[in-house]
XYZ file of N, CA and C in Angstrom:
624
model
N 78.288 115.066 -34.186
C 77.004 114.937 -34.887
C 77.238 114.886 -36.391
N 76.596 113.929 -37.049
C 76.691 113.805 -38.493
C 75.654 114.718 -39.137
N 76.101 115.802 -39.753
C 75.172 116.787 -40.302
C 74.697 116.431 -41.700
N 75.182 115.326 -42.266
C 74.650 114.869 -43.548
C 73.591 113.791 -43.350
N 73.270 113.527 -42.091
C 72.284 112.498 -41.745
C 71.152 113.123 -40.944
N 69.940 112.826 -41.337
C 68.772 113.238 -40.566
C 67.985 111.994 -40.203
N 67.670 111.840 -38.940
C 66.884 110.713 -38.501
C 65.401 111.014 -38.596
N 64.625 110.009 -38.932
C 63.174 110.134 -38.855
C 62.682 109.103 -37.849
N 62.204 109.587 -36.718
C 61.830 108.721 -35.605
C 60.314 108.556 -35.582
N 59.865 107.313 -35.463
C 58.421 107.057 -35.416
C 58.194 105.668 -34.848
N 56.932 105.286 -34.769
C 56.562 103.915 -34.427
C 56.014 103.233 -35.679
N 55.845 101.936 -35.602
C 55.417 101.149 -36.754
C 54.074 101.622 -37.303
N 54.006 101.726 -38.638
C 52.784 102.088 -39.370
C 52.331 103.520 -39.099
N 53.301 104.405 -38.903
C 52.999 105.831 -38.710
C 52.997 106.604 -40.019
N 53.273 105.939 -41.129
C 53.370 106.628 -42.416
C 54.781 107.065 -42.741
N 55.747 106.479 -42.070
C 57.131 106.913 -42.194
C 57.658 106.800 -43.620
N 57.361 105.708 -44.308
C 57.930 105.522 -45.645
C 57.390 106.546 -46.626
N 56.103 106.814 -46.589
C 55.517 107.812 -47.486
C 56.130 109.185 -47.235
N 56.200 109.581 -45.995
C 56.735 110.895 -45.642
C 58.227 110.980 -45.958
N 58.966 109.935 -45.622
C 60.412 109.921 -45.844
C 60.741 110.003 -47.334
N 60.034 109.214 -48.130
C 60.293 109.222 -49.572
C 59.959 110.588 -50.181
N 58.893 111.207 -49.712
C 58.525 112.524 -50.228
C 59.637 113.540 -49.962
N 60.219 113.483 -48.776
C 61.310 114.394 -48.441
C 62.539 114.084 -49.279
N 62.878 112.806 -49.384
C 64.039 112.419 -50.194
C 63.879 112.898 -51.631
N 62.691 112.720 -52.196
C 62.457 113.149 -53.571
C 62.574 114.663 -53.718
N 62.054 115.397 -52.760
C 62.056 116.852 -52.853
C 63.456 117.432 -52.716
N 64.284 116.823 -51.871
C 65.582 117.402 -51.560
C 66.762 116.601 -52.095
N 66.499 115.575 -52.889
C 67.581 114.826 -53.494
C 68.426 114.068 -52.497
N 67.784 113.461 -51.490
C 68.508 112.740 -50.450
C 68.356 111.233 -50.629
N 69.288 110.493 -50.051
C 69.223 109.041 -50.071
C 68.273 108.560 -48.971
N 67.665 107.400 -49.206
C 66.750 106.792 -48.241
C 67.399 105.539 -47.674
N 67.460 105.441 -46.353
C 68.081 104.269 -45.722
C 67.185 103.042 -45.765
N 65.898 103.241 -46.074
C 64.913 102.167 -45.922
C 64.995 101.607 -44.495
N 64.940 100.289 -44.328
C 64.928 99.704 -42.976
C 66.308 99.175 -42.574
N 67.350 99.841 -43.022
C 68.718 99.378 -42.754
C 68.962 99.154 -41.268
N 68.479 100.064 -40.425
C 68.769 99.991 -38.994
C 68.093 98.803 -38.326
N 67.092 98.246 -38.968
C 66.386 97.093 -38.390
C 67.253 95.834 -38.397
N 68.197 95.767 -39.334
C 68.993 94.548 -39.487
C 70.484 94.786 -39.312
N 70.878 96.019 -39.009
C 72.291 96.342 -38.905
C 72.576 97.146 -37.644
N 73.786 97.024 -37.155
C 74.234 97.772 -35.986
C 74.621 99.182 -36.412
N 74.149 100.169 -35.658
C 74.408 101.561 -36.018
C 75.900 101.855 -36.152
N 76.752 101.151 -35.416
C 78.186 101.439 -35.455
C 78.792 101.164 -36.835
N 78.050 100.447 -37.694
C 78.542 100.153 -39.039
C 77.921 101.062 -40.097
N 77.243 102.110 -39.691
C 76.459 102.889 -40.650
C 77.322 103.584 -41.705
N 78.533 103.969 -41.351
C 79.365 104.661 -42.326
C 79.760 103.746 -43.485
N 79.584 102.450 -43.320
C 79.887 101.501 -44.396
C 78.712 101.318 -45.356
N 77.550 101.816 -44.971
C 76.362 101.670 -45.815
C 76.467 102.612 -47.017
N 76.108 102.150 -48.214
C 76.227 102.997 -49.410
C 75.488 104.330 -49.298
N 74.320 104.344 -48.658
C 73.550 105.592 -48.578
C 74.254 106.652 -47.739
N 75.204 106.233 -46.872
C 75.888 107.184 -45.995
C 76.883 108.071 -46.733
N 77.141 107.768 -47.984
C 78.103 108.567 -48.748
C 77.524 109.908 -49.168
N 76.215 110.031 -49.062
C 75.541 111.275 -49.451
C 74.563 111.671 -48.359
N 74.078 112.918 -48.371
C 73.031 113.291 -47.409
C 71.864 112.318 -47.483
N 71.361 111.900 -46.333
C 70.359 110.840 -46.318
C 69.454 110.973 -45.102
N 68.350 110.227 -45.158
C 67.435 110.145 -44.027
C 67.490 108.726 -43.483
N 67.723 108.624 -42.178
C 67.801 107.326 -41.520
C 66.467 107.020 -40.852
N 65.836 105.944 -41.291
C 64.578 105.498 -40.688
C 64.860 104.890 -39.322
N 64.221 105.449 -38.282
C 64.415 104.957 -36.916
C 63.051 104.637 -36.312
N 62.603 103.401 -36.452
C 61.441 102.990 -35.677
C 61.902 102.760 -34.244
N 61.066 103.147 -33.308
C 61.493 103.207 -31.915
C 61.972 101.851 -31.396
N 61.468 100.745 -31.978
C 61.876 99.420 -31.509
C 63.125 98.906 -32.219
N 63.667 99.678 -33.175
C 64.884 99.261 -33.859
C 66.103 99.283 -32.934
N 66.059 100.109 -31.894
C 67.235 100.364 -31.064
C 66.966 99.913 -29.638
N 67.883 99.168 -29.030
C 67.719 98.851 -27.608
C 67.600 100.141 -26.798
N 66.699 100.141 -25.827
C 66.459 101.369 -25.067
C 67.737 101.925 -24.440
N 68.665 101.042 -24.097
C 69.912 101.494 -23.479
C 70.786 102.286 -24.452
N 70.539 102.138 -25.763
C 71.351 102.830 -26.765
C 70.646 104.029 -27.392
N 69.392 104.249 -27.031
C 68.611 105.300 -27.689
C 69.271 106.667 -27.569
N 69.713 107.019 -26.363
C 70.280 108.345 -26.153
C 71.498 108.586 -27.021
N 72.399 107.625 -27.067
C 73.624 107.780 -27.858
C 73.309 107.993 -29.326
N 72.455 107.136 -29.890
C 72.179 107.205 -31.322
C 71.384 108.459 -31.677
N 70.389 108.786 -30.884
C 69.554 109.946 -31.204
C 70.304 111.256 -31.069
N 71.343 111.291 -30.268
C 72.161 112.500 -30.163
C 73.168 112.629 -31.289
N 73.235 111.620 -32.159
C 74.206 111.609 -33.245
C 73.769 112.452 -34.441
N 72.500 112.863 -34.482
C 71.991 113.511 -35.694
C 70.781 114.373 -35.370
N 70.484 115.376 -36.197
C 69.193 116.064 -36.076
C 68.086 115.126 -36.510
N 66.872 115.361 -36.027
C 65.794 114.397 -36.241
C 64.461 115.062 -36.560
N 63.653 114.331 -37.312
C 62.240 114.654 -37.510
C 61.453 113.587 -36.762
N 60.414 113.999 -36.065
C 59.593 113.074 -35.277
C 58.213 113.002 -35.907
N 57.790 111.789 -36.250
C 56.528 111.583 -36.957
C 55.579 110.756 -36.104
N 54.344 111.257 -35.954
C 53.352 110.508 -35.192
C 52.035 110.475 -35.964
N 51.180 109.559 -35.587
C 49.898 109.369 -36.271
C 48.774 109.526 -35.261
N 47.818 110.358 -35.590
C 46.716 110.630 -34.668
C 45.725 109.471 -34.605
N 45.480 108.835 -35.739
C 44.502 107.736 -35.794
C 45.175 106.458 -35.290
N 45.211 106.312 -33.978
C 45.926 105.190 -33.375
C 45.222 103.855 -33.629
N 43.910 103.871 -33.745
C 43.182 102.620 -33.993
C 43.581 102.056 -35.353
N 43.519 102.872 -36.385
C 43.893 102.395 -37.724
C 45.372 102.016 -37.766
N 46.204 102.756 -37.066
C 47.624 102.422 -37.025
C 47.835 101.027 -36.448
N 47.162 100.734 -35.351
C 47.298 99.419 -34.722
C 46.763 98.313 -35.626
N 45.591 98.532 -36.202
C 45.009 97.515 -37.078
C 45.902 97.273 -38.297
N 46.477 98.329 -38.833
C 47.398 98.194 -39.956
C 48.624 97.380 -39.561
N 49.110 97.628 -38.361
C 50.281 96.900 -37.853
C 49.985 95.402 -37.754
N 48.854 95.037 -37.179
C 48.517 93.622 -37.012
C 48.221 92.968 -38.369
N 47.518 93.687 -39.235
C 47.209 93.132 -40.552
C 48.487 92.843 -41.334
N 49.466 93.720 -41.208
C 50.735 93.511 -41.913
C 51.427 92.230 -41.442
N 51.281 91.912 -40.160
C 51.877 90.680 -39.646
C 51.266 89.452 -40.320
N 50.010 89.570 -40.758
C 49.328 88.447 -41.416
C 49.607 88.416 -42.917
N 49.579 89.569 -43.563
C 49.745 89.611 -45.020
C 51.212 89.593 -45.440
N 52.112 90.002 -44.528
C 53.546 90.129 -44.837
C 53.815 91.195 -45.898
N 52.852 92.075 -46.121
C 53.013 93.145 -47.116
C 53.204 94.467 -46.368
N 54.392 95.041 -46.537
C 54.685 96.309 -45.861
C 54.146 97.502 -46.633
N 54.359 97.492 -47.963
C 53.980 98.633 -48.788
C 53.433 98.137 -50.122
N 52.622 98.970 -50.735
C 51.970 98.631 -51.996
C 52.377 99.661 -53.044
N 52.801 99.184 -54.205
C 53.229 100.088 -55.271
C 52.401 99.929 -56.545
N 51.430 99.022 -56.533
C 50.534 98.859 -57.672
C 49.217 98.281 -57.160
N 48.192 98.417 -57.966
C 46.876 97.907 -57.580
C 46.920 96.395 -57.388
N 47.716 95.724 -58.192
C 47.825 94.266 -58.083
C 48.486 93.836 -56.782
N 49.215 94.742 -56.151
C 49.926 94.390 -54.929
C 49.128 94.602 -53.659
N 47.872 95.041 -53.794
C 47.051 95.275 -52.614
C 46.877 93.977 -51.818
N 47.053 94.021 -50.486
C 46.898 92.805 -49.676
C 45.444 92.364 -49.628
N 45.252 91.072 -49.456
C 43.904 90.509 -49.408
C 43.724 89.741 -48.098
N 42.637 90.017 -47.421
C 42.265 89.277 -46.217
C 40.766 89.006 -46.266
N 40.364 87.822 -45.871
C 38.939 87.517 -45.793
C 38.318 88.267 -44.618
N 37.034 88.550 -44.735
C 36.332 89.196 -43.631
C 36.372 88.310 -42.387
N 36.532 88.946 -41.241
C 36.554 88.264 -39.935
C 37.635 87.177 -39.847
N 38.725 87.378 -40.578
C 39.773 86.353 -40.605
C 40.959 86.686 -39.713
N 40.964 87.891 -39.123
C 42.117 88.338 -38.336
C 41.662 88.687 -36.931
N 42.493 88.370 -35.970
C 42.232 88.768 -34.592
C 43.482 89.346 -33.966
N 43.339 90.452 -33.267
C 44.458 91.043 -32.536
C 44.436 90.526 -31.106
N 45.604 90.338 -30.529
C 45.697 89.871 -29.149
C 45.960 91.039 -28.213
N 45.646 90.816 -26.949
C 45.906 91.863 -25.963
C 47.410 92.116 -25.824
N 48.205 91.091 -25.965
C 49.657 91.281 -25.895
C 50.155 92.176 -27.027
N 49.607 91.999 -28.224
C 49.979 92.869 -29.340
C 49.588 94.311 -29.055
N 48.418 94.497 -28.502
C 47.960 95.846 -28.174
C 48.845 96.484 -27.113
N 49.155 95.740 -26.072
C 49.972 96.291 -24.985
C 51.357 96.689 -25.482
N 51.945 95.882 -26.357
C 53.259 96.210 -26.912
C 53.176 97.445 -27.802
N 52.121 97.524 -28.595
C 51.904 98.693 -29.447
C 51.814 99.969 -28.606
N 51.043 99.927 -27.542
C 50.868 101.104 -26.697
C 52.158 101.439 -25.943
N 52.901 100.410 -25.545
C 54.175 100.654 -24.871
C 55.134 101.409 -25.789
N 55.187 101.002 -27.049
C 56.092 101.671 -27.981
C 55.654 103.099 -28.262
N 54.354 103.327 -28.317
C 53.879 104.711 -28.493
C 54.259 105.572 -27.296
N 54.088 105.059 -26.086
C 54.468 105.815 -24.893
C 55.967 106.062 -24.865
N 56.740 105.074 -25.302
C 58.185 105.245 -25.361
C 58.557 106.329 -26.364
N 57.864 106.367 -27.495
C 58.101 107.408 -28.489
C 57.963 108.794 -27.876
N 56.860 109.022 -27.160
C 56.642 110.352 -26.581
C 57.647 110.659 -25.471
N 58.017 109.658 -24.721
C 59.025 109.847 -23.681
C 60.361 110.254 -24.296
N 60.741 109.553 -25.350
C 62.021 109.832 -26.008
C 61.972 111.180 -26.717
N 60.827 111.508 -27.329
C 60.709 112.817 -27.981
C 60.924 113.948 -26.982
N 60.354 113.842 -25.807
C 60.522 114.895 -24.808
C 61.984 115.042 -24.390
N 62.706 113.920 -24.351
C 64.096 113.945 -23.895
C 65.079 114.352 -24.984
N 64.790 113.994 -26.251
C 65.783 114.193 -27.309
C 65.267 115.003 -28.495
N 64.006 115.356 -28.515
C 63.460 116.135 -29.618
C 62.929 117.474 -29.185
N 62.054 117.470 -28.198
C 61.427 118.707 -27.727
C 62.452 119.712 -27.239
N 63.436 119.234 -26.466
C 64.419 120.169 -25.895
C 65.323 120.772 -26.963
N 65.355 120.168 -28.171
C 66.173 120.689 -29.272
C 65.323 121.416 -30.311
N 64.037 121.556 -30.010
C 63.112 122.229 -30.924
C 63.087 121.557 -32.299
N 63.163 120.225 -32.284
C 63.110 119.490 -33.540
C 61.660 119.338 -34.005
N 61.433 119.252 -35.310
C 60.057 119.229 -35.822
C 59.304 117.955 -35.444
N 58.080 118.148 -34.996
C 57.154 117.067 -34.679
C 56.014 117.156 -35.683
N 55.900 116.161 -36.540
C 54.950 116.189 -37.650
C 53.848 115.156 -37.438
N 52.609 115.604 -37.570
C 51.480 114.665 -37.544
C 51.251 114.160 -38.962
N 51.186 112.843 -39.114
C 51.066 112.249 -40.440
C 49.829 112.750 -41.177
N 48.742 112.920 -40.466
C 47.514 113.401 -41.107
C 47.680 114.810 -41.675
N 48.507 115.649 -41.037
C 48.781 116.983 -41.579
C 49.538 116.877 -42.896
N 50.481 115.952 -42.941
C 51.228 115.737 -44.187
C 50.303 115.266 -45.305
N 49.377 114.345 -45.011
C 48.462 113.864 -46.034
C 47.572 114.975 -46.569
N 47.192 115.890 -45.688
C 46.304 116.988 -46.086
C 47.032 118.035 -46.926
N 48.253 118.383 -46.517
C 49.006 119.428 -47.221
C 50.474 119.012 -47.333
N 50.763 118.010 -48.176
C 52.126 117.469 -48.231
C 53.186 118.493 -48.623
N 52.922 119.277 -49.652
C 53.935 120.240 -50.097
C 54.213 121.299 -49.041
N 53.172 121.733 -48.363
C 53.340 122.754 -47.330
C 54.196 122.233 -46.179
N 53.950 121.003 -45.769
C 54.727 120.427 -44.663
C 56.187 120.264 -45.061
N 56.450 119.794 -46.278
C 57.822 119.576 -46.722
C 58.574 120.895 -46.850
N 57.946 121.889 -47.435
C 58.604 123.188 -47.595
C 58.884 123.817 -46.243
N 57.978 123.616 -45.287
C 58.158 124.198 -43.955
C 59.428 123.681 -43.272
N 59.810 122.462 -43.621
C 61.019 121.901 -43.031
C 62.277 122.648 -43.467
N 62.207 123.341 -44.595
C 63.354 124.118 -45.051
C 63.768 125.135 -43.998
N 62.801 125.725 -43.339
C 63.103 126.729 -42.324
C 63.804 126.123 -41.119
N 63.630 124.802 -40.942
C 64.265 124.149 -39.797
C 65.712 123.799 -40.077
N 65.981 123.130 -41.192
C 67.322 122.586 -41.349
C 67.838 122.562 -42.772
N 66.952 122.607 -43.773
C 67.381 122.188 -45.099
C 67.972 123.267 -45.993
N 68.245 124.436 -45.486
C 68.846 125.449 -46.347
C 70.120 124.909 -46.990
N 70.962 124.276 -46.190
C 72.226 123.766 -46.715
C 72.099 122.362 -47.284
N 70.928 121.750 -47.158
C 70.765 120.380 -47.624
C 70.361 120.305 -49.083
N 69.833 121.370 -49.606
C 69.332 121.303 -50.979
C 70.497 121.399 -51.954
N 71.261 120.315 -52.018
C 72.462 120.291 -52.834
C 72.229 119.637 -54.192
N 71.266 118.775 -54.279
C 71.038 118.002 -55.496
C 69.651 118.277 -56.059
N 69.481 117.879 -57.304
C 68.182 118.003 -57.938
C 67.212 116.991 -57.327
N 65.927 117.284 -57.377
C 64.945 116.309 -56.887
C 65.120 114.968 -57.590
N 64.816 113.894 -56.877
C 64.914 112.555 -57.444
C 63.512 111.952 -57.482
N 63.426 110.698 -57.865
C 62.106 110.100 -58.063
C 62.065 108.690 -57.493
N 62.195 108.580 -56.175
C 62.007 107.288 -55.526
C 60.535 106.888 -55.625
N 60.243 105.604 -55.791
C 58.831 105.178 -55.881
C 58.089 105.466 -54.583
N 56.860 105.929 -54.723
C 56.041 106.271 -53.564
C 55.012 105.173 -53.313
N 54.921 104.702 -52.067
C 53.908 103.687 -51.749
C 52.494 104.232 -51.954
N 51.580 103.351 -52.343
C 50.177 103.701 -52.460
C 49.448 103.384 -51.162
N 48.293 103.994 -50.997
C 47.487 103.708 -49.822
C 46.981 102.273 -49.872
N 47.074 101.586 -48.740
C 46.525 100.234 -48.640
C 45.009 100.345 -48.455
N 44.265 99.739 -49.372
C 42.809 99.852 -49.383
C 42.209 98.648 -48.654
N 41.985 98.826 -47.368
C 41.444 97.719 -46.587
C 40.510 98.268 -45.520
N 39.315 97.706 -45.462
C 38.345 98.076 -44.433
C 38.583 97.180 -43.220
N 39.379 97.679 -42.291
C 39.769 96.872 -41.144
C 38.579 96.508 -40.264
N 37.518 97.296 -40.306
C 36.353 96.987 -39.471
C 35.723 95.653 -39.876
N 35.927 95.260 -41.134
C 35.372 93.993 -41.613
C 36.354 92.834 -41.484
N 37.631 93.140 -41.433
C 38.638 92.083 -41.447
C 38.904 91.504 -40.054
N 38.719 92.307 -39.004
C 39.045 91.863 -37.654
C 37.822 91.279 -36.967
N 37.935 90.032 -36.584
C 36.817 89.354 -35.928
C 36.516 89.955 -34.562
N 37.528 90.520 -33.908
C 37.330 91.105 -32.576
C 37.479 92.629 -32.609
N 36.961 93.244 -33.677
C 37.087 94.690 -33.846
C 36.488 95.452 -32.656
N 35.304 95.069 -32.211
C 34.668 95.772 -31.087
C 35.492 95.630 -29.812
N 36.066 94.460 -29.610
C 36.915 94.259 -28.439
C 38.135 95.181 -28.494
N 38.714 95.329 -29.680
C 39.879 96.197 -29.849
C 39.522 97.637 -29.514
N 38.373 98.102 -29.993
C 37.938 99.466 -29.656
C 37.803 99.627 -28.153
N 37.348 98.591 -27.473
C 37.244 98.641 -26.027
C 38.586 98.832 -25.367
N 39.625 98.206 -25.885
C 40.966 98.385 -25.311
C 41.400 99.836 -25.398
N 41.117 100.460 -26.528
C 41.524 101.859 -26.697
C 40.720 102.801 -25.785
N 39.552 102.380 -25.381
C 38.710 103.237 -24.549
C 38.868 103.003 -23.064
N 39.762 102.112 -22.684
C 39.967 101.828 -21.261
C 40.606 103.009 -20.542
């Protein structure tokens, strides 16, 4: 197990970047960003961020299911989930249209015309499959190790409290460097109820 690496496991649009950056800033750790999305885990020691304590972003679809057990057993992990699944899904689909993952200034806010976006049932089914896979994997590789399970909404409400609480779990020996100042994404200001032409249909899928 690599004890200088902590994985953050989540599904798409769970707030992973905001939470991850906050932890990196507080504890002086490196951020992997989306390295695992485009690289094979077996090459991770060659990545510049691996030279120092770091957090590895692990979206559940980044890893083939056949490799999940091996990789997740390689490091301690934080598990992040989002309670507002409707907004999470709408954010995921909207991002596919705007191509904007994160916003760092007011000028960078994505723009969509009202009733210009539609989600498909296939997109919804894949989204729900990945969420179910997340919980399945958490039970197998997180719950049994008593690893922290964080609700994103709790972090938004009391960010400092959630971050400090993690010290009791693992970070006593991790606080080796001074806090750093990675840029923090801003909230995307979009009323999804107006942007999705089939918003009512989408709500129906969630209520099935």
